[in-house]
Amino acid sequence: GAVVSQHPSRVICKSGTSVKIECRSLDFQATTMFWYRQFPKQSLMLMATSNEGSKATYEQGVEKDKFLINHASLTLSTLTVTSAHPEDSSFYICSASGTTQYFGPGTRLTVL
Amino acid sequence: GENVEQHPSTLSVQEGDSAVIKCTYSDSASNYFPWYKQELGKRPQLIIDIRSNVGEKKDQRIAVTLNKTAKHFSLHITETQPEDSAVYFCAASIGSGSEKLVFGKGTKLTVNP
């Protein structure tokens, strides 16, 4: 099956710093990747759609200047959480779209 | 926009019994319905999916049924095993040509030995 990697798996940072999360499709090319946020014991909340070579499309209520997305190649999308605050602490998961959506292992972000 | 309702939120069964999880969707244009299994702290993994041109699909102990008229689809797990314990999410595509998915709130399934 399709493999999606995500790095880092866990990050702890101080309030006000920026954190970059990488999402890679390892064995297929993905023109579209998605970024989700998941709170404990809750469902997946779509944050944005990342399209290779074009600007990301953000869901309503998601600040595009806070969550910067870059999809520079068919196998890599990055999410940068800028000026992170404790309320940004969450589990961030990416997915790459092939015949279906294949998920990365997630990144646990903790902002102190 | 698309809305997906999932029931029940929790389900506890004895090993060997069957488990059924139901979802309804609102957008009649939706044409793709995957089910994901997520174990604690891990990624959601696709376990089965169905497209709107079929009414049922089966893969060993797992089956999915789709009723387009009623706009609902269900996951059936037979002969449940403790390793089936996880959170299960249903999802529906947004419209007919979109790769975006809307997820249900999840069902925590516990299979008791």
GROMACS .gro file of C-alpha atoms in nm:
model
  225
    1GLY     CA    1   0.000   0.000   0.000
    2ALA     CA    2   0.090   0.366  -0.025
    3VAL     CA    3   0.327   0.495   0.241
    4VAL     CA    4   0.320   0.843   0.387
    5SER     CA    5   0.579   0.963   0.632
    6GLN     CA    6   0.564   1.260   0.863
    7HIS     CA    7   0.843   1.430   1.053
    8PRO     CA    8   0.891   1.500   1.334
    9SER     CA    9   0.671   1.258   1.525
   10ARG     CA   10   0.686   1.468   1.837
   11VAL     CA   11   0.795   1.824   1.907
   12ILE     CA   12   0.797   2.041   2.215
   13CYS     CA   13   0.860   2.410   2.171
   14LYS     CA   14   0.837   2.736   2.356
   15SER     CA   15   0.555   2.979   2.300
   16GLY     CA   16   0.631   3.221   2.018
   17THR     CA   17   0.852   2.991   1.816
   18SER     CA   18   0.768   2.840   1.477
   19VAL     CA   19   0.753   2.471   1.403
   20LYS     CA   20   0.774   2.302   1.064
   21ILE     CA   21   0.618   1.962   0.997
   22GLU     CA   22   0.701   1.764   0.685
   23CYS     CA   23   0.474   1.521   0.506
   24ARG     CA   24   0.613   1.293   0.236
   25SER     CA   25   0.454   1.039   0.007
   26LEU     CA   26   0.724   0.775  -0.025
   27ASP     CA   27   0.610   0.551  -0.307
   28PHE     CA   28   0.366   0.758  -0.509
   29GLN     CA   29   0.322   1.111  -0.632
   30ALA     CA   30   0.051   1.317  -0.470
   31THR     CA   31  -0.072   1.634  -0.633
   32THR     CA   32  -0.297   1.686  -0.336
   33MET     CA   33  -0.221   1.649   0.031
   34PHE     CA   34  -0.438   1.736   0.327
   35TRP     CA   35  -0.358   1.863   0.673
   36TYR     CA   36  -0.574   1.768   0.969
   37ARG     CA   37  -0.579   1.850   1.334
   38GLN     CA   38  -0.704   1.602   1.589
   39PHE     CA   39  -0.785   1.679   1.950
   40PRO     CA   40  -0.789   1.398   2.209
   41LYS     CA   41  -1.079   1.159   2.161
   42GLN     CA   42  -1.212   1.363   1.873
   43SER     CA   43  -1.242   1.330   1.500
   44LEU     CA   44  -1.015   1.458   1.227
   45MET     CA   45  -1.066   1.824   1.150
   46LEU     CA   46  -0.954   1.928   0.803
   47MET     CA   47  -0.739   2.238   0.817
   48ALA     CA   48  -0.632   2.284   0.458
   49THR     CA   49  -0.582   2.126   0.119
   50SER     CA   50  -0.232   2.145  -0.018
   51ASN     CA   51  -0.194   2.145  -0.396
   52GLU     CA   52   0.140   2.100  -0.565
   53GLY     CA   53   0.251   2.417  -0.735
   54SER     CA   54  -0.032   2.635  -0.613
   55LYS     CA   55  -0.158   2.801  -0.299
   56ALA     CA   56  -0.320   2.595  -0.030
   57THR     CA   57  -0.693   2.612   0.030
   58TYR     CA   58  -0.784   2.670   0.392
   59GLU     CA   59  -1.099   2.562   0.568
   60GLN     CA   60  -1.320   2.820   0.729
   61GLY     CA   61  -1.181   2.941   1.059
   62VAL     CA   62  -0.822   2.831   0.991
   63GLU     CA   63  -0.574   3.121   0.986
   64LYS     CA   64  -0.361   3.093   0.676
   65ASP     CA   65  -0.098   3.328   0.814
   66LYS     CA   66  -0.059   3.111   1.121
   67PHE     CA   67  -0.055   2.776   0.947
   68LEU     CA   68   0.169   2.816   0.644
   69ILE     CA   69   0.154   2.537   0.390
   70ASN     CA   70   0.397   2.474   0.111
   71HIS     CA   71   0.368   2.195  -0.145
   72ALA     CA   72   0.686   2.233  -0.342
   73SER     CA   73   0.695   1.890  -0.503
   74LEU     CA   74   0.472   1.593  -0.578
   75THR     CA   75   0.604   1.411  -0.273
   76LEU     CA   76   0.646   1.681  -0.009
   77SER     CA   77   0.416   1.919   0.172
   78THR     CA   78   0.512   2.120   0.479
   79LEU     CA   79   0.303   2.280   0.749
   80THR     CA   80   0.461   2.558   0.952
   81VAL     CA   81   0.291   2.666   1.271
   82THR     CA   82   0.408   3.023   1.316
   83SER     CA   83   0.437   3.194   1.654
   84ALA     CA   84   0.300   2.887   1.826
   85HIS     CA   85   0.098   2.923   2.144
   86PRO     CA   86  -0.023   2.662   2.394
   87GLU     CA   87  -0.364   2.648   2.227
   88ASP     CA   88  -0.190   2.522   1.913
   89SER     CA   89  -0.088   2.207   2.098
   90SER     CA   90  -0.248   1.919   1.917
   91PHE     CA   91  -0.195   1.612   1.700
   92TYR     CA   92  -0.138   1.715   1.339
   93ILE     CA   93  -0.184   1.454   1.067
   94CYS     CA   94  -0.127   1.482   0.697
   95SER     CA   95  -0.267   1.265   0.423
   96ALA     CA   96  -0.171   1.218   0.062
   97SER     CA   97  -0.433   1.159  -0.199
   98GLY     CA   98  -0.391   0.861  -0.425
   99THR     CA   99  -0.675   0.618  -0.492
  100THR     CA  100  -0.786   0.721  -0.145
  101GLN     CA  101  -0.634   0.925   0.135
  102TYR     CA  102  -0.332   0.767   0.300
  103PHE     CA  103  -0.236   0.912   0.633
  104GLY     CA  104   0.098   0.994   0.783
  105PRO     CA  105   0.176   0.884   1.140
  106GLY     CA  106   0.105   1.227   1.285
  107THR     CA  107   0.300   1.488   1.478
  108ARG     CA  108   0.232   1.556   1.842
  109LEU     CA  109   0.297   1.927   1.902
  110THR     CA  110   0.326   2.058   2.255
  111VAL     CA  111   0.372   2.431   2.304
  112LEU     CA  112   0.489   2.534   2.647
  113GLY     CA  113  -2.190   2.151   0.311
  114GLU     CA  114  -2.150   1.780   0.370
  115ASN     CA  115  -2.232   1.651   0.716
  116VAL     CA  116  -2.158   1.299   0.836
  117GLU     CA  117  -2.327   1.155   1.143
  118GLN     CA  118  -2.186   0.840   1.302
  119HIS     CA  119  -2.343   0.610   1.560
  120PRO     CA  120  -2.285   0.476   1.814
  121SER     CA  121  -2.005   0.675   1.972
  122THR     CA  122  -1.901   0.375   2.180
  123LEU     CA  123  -1.963   0.006   2.125
  124SER     CA  124  -1.867  -0.284   2.345
  125VAL     CA  125  -1.902  -0.644   2.226
  126GLN     CA  126  -1.788  -0.987   2.332
  127GLU     CA  127  -1.519  -1.160   2.131
  128GLY     CA  128  -1.678  -1.350   1.847
  129ASP     CA  129  -1.984  -1.130   1.825
  130SER     CA  130  -2.059  -0.897   1.537
  131ALA     CA  131  -2.026  -0.518   1.547
  132VAL     CA  132  -2.216  -0.269   1.334
  133ILE     CA  133  -2.141   0.101   1.298
  134LYS     CA  134  -2.371   0.328   1.103
  135CYS     CA  135  -2.318   0.660   0.925
  136THR     CA  136  -2.546   0.899   0.742
  137TYR     CA  137  -2.444   1.173   0.505
  138SER     CA  138  -2.620   1.479   0.372
  139ASP     CA  139  -2.474   1.546   0.026
  140SER     CA  140  -2.645   1.331  -0.235
  141ALA     CA  141  -2.353   1.399  -0.472
  142SER     CA  142  -2.106   1.216  -0.246
  143ASN     CA  143  -1.977   0.908  -0.422
  144TYR     CA  144  -1.694   0.769  -0.212
  145PHE     CA  145  -1.717   0.631   0.141
  146PRO     CA  146  -1.406   0.500   0.320
  147TRP     CA  147  -1.375   0.356   0.668
  148TYR     CA  148  -1.065   0.410   0.879
  149LYS     CA  149  -0.941   0.234   1.192
  150GLN     CA  150  -0.730   0.433   1.434
  151GLU     CA  151  -0.550   0.280   1.727
  152LEU     CA  152  -0.445   0.502   2.013
  153GLY     CA  153  -0.168   0.742   1.912
  154LYS     CA  154  -0.143   0.602   1.561
  155ARG     CA  155  -0.247   0.702   1.214
  156PRO     CA  156  -0.589   0.626   1.070
  157GLN     CA  157  -0.565   0.323   0.843
  158LEU     CA  158  -0.804   0.248   0.562
  159ILE     CA  159  -0.983  -0.080   0.624
  160ILE     CA  160  -1.246  -0.079   0.352
  161ASP     CA  161  -1.412   0.164   0.116
  162ILE     CA  162  -1.707   0.169  -0.119
  163ARG     CA  163  -1.806   0.380  -0.414
  164SER     CA  164  -2.159   0.478  -0.499
  165ASN     CA  165  -2.191   0.242  -0.794
  166VAL     CA  166  -2.208  -0.063  -0.565
  167GLY     CA  167  -2.428  -0.148  -0.270
  168GLU     CA  168  -2.203  -0.381  -0.075
  169LYS     CA  169  -1.839  -0.475  -0.046
  170LYS     CA  170  -1.678  -0.743   0.164
  171ASP     CA  171  -1.323  -0.820   0.269
  172GLN     CA  172  -1.291  -1.124   0.494
  173ARG     CA  173  -1.455  -1.030   0.828
  174ILE     CA  174  -1.531  -0.674   0.724
  175ALA     CA  175  -1.815  -0.555   0.505
  176VAL     CA  176  -1.964  -0.222   0.412
  177THR     CA  177  -2.314  -0.158   0.282
  178LEU     CA  178  -2.438   0.156   0.112
  179ASN     CA  179  -2.793   0.278   0.068
  180LYS     CA  180  -2.778   0.578  -0.164
  181THR     CA  181  -3.148   0.648  -0.144
  182ALA     CA  182  -3.144   0.676   0.231
  183LYS     CA  183  -2.793   0.826   0.230
  184HIS     CA  184  -2.649   0.591   0.485
  185PHE     CA  185  -2.371   0.336   0.495
  186SER     CA  186  -2.265   0.085   0.755
  187LEU     CA  187  -1.957  -0.107   0.864
  188HIS     CA  188  -2.004  -0.469   0.968
  189ILE     CA  189  -1.735  -0.663   1.152
  190THR     CA  190  -1.803  -1.031   1.211
  191GLU     CA  191  -1.627  -1.268   1.451
  192THR     CA  192  -1.473  -0.978   1.636
  193GLN     CA  193  -1.134  -1.019   1.800
  194PRO     CA  194  -0.964  -0.814   2.075
  195GLU     CA  195  -0.730  -0.663   1.815
  196ASP     CA  196  -1.034  -0.509   1.646
  197SER     CA  197  -1.056  -0.273   1.944
  198ALA     CA  198  -0.991   0.080   1.815
  199VAL     CA  199  -1.170   0.394   1.705
  200TYR     CA  200  -1.341   0.364   1.369
  201PHE     CA  201  -1.417   0.665   1.149
  202CYS     CA  202  -1.647   0.676   0.853
  203ALA     CA  203  -1.604   0.943   0.588
  204ALA     CA  204  -1.780   1.073   0.280
  205SER     CA  205  -1.638   1.258  -0.017
  206ILE     CA  206  -1.747   1.615  -0.067
  207GLY     CA  207  -1.945   1.612  -0.388
  208SER     CA  208  -1.868   1.375  -0.670
  209GLY     CA  209  -1.536   1.508  -0.797
  210SER     CA  210  -1.359   1.616  -0.483
  211GLU     CA  211  -1.084   1.430  -0.304
  212LYS     CA  212  -1.180   1.600   0.022
  213LEU     CA  213  -1.341   1.389   0.289
  214VAL     CA  214  -1.570   1.476   0.576
  215PHE     CA  215  -1.530   1.247   0.874
  216GLY     CA  216  -1.777   1.119   1.128
  217LYS     CA  217  -1.702   1.170   1.494
  218GLY     CA  218  -1.581   0.816   1.542
  219THR     CA  219  -1.687   0.502   1.723
  220LYS     CA  220  -1.477   0.354   1.997
  221LEU     CA  221  -1.509  -0.022   1.964
  222THR     CA  222  -1.406  -0.243   2.254
  223VAL     CA  223  -1.395  -0.619   2.204
  224ASN     CA  224  -1.392  -0.800   2.536
  225PRO     CA  225  -1.208  -1.135   2.551
   0.00000   0.00000   0.00000
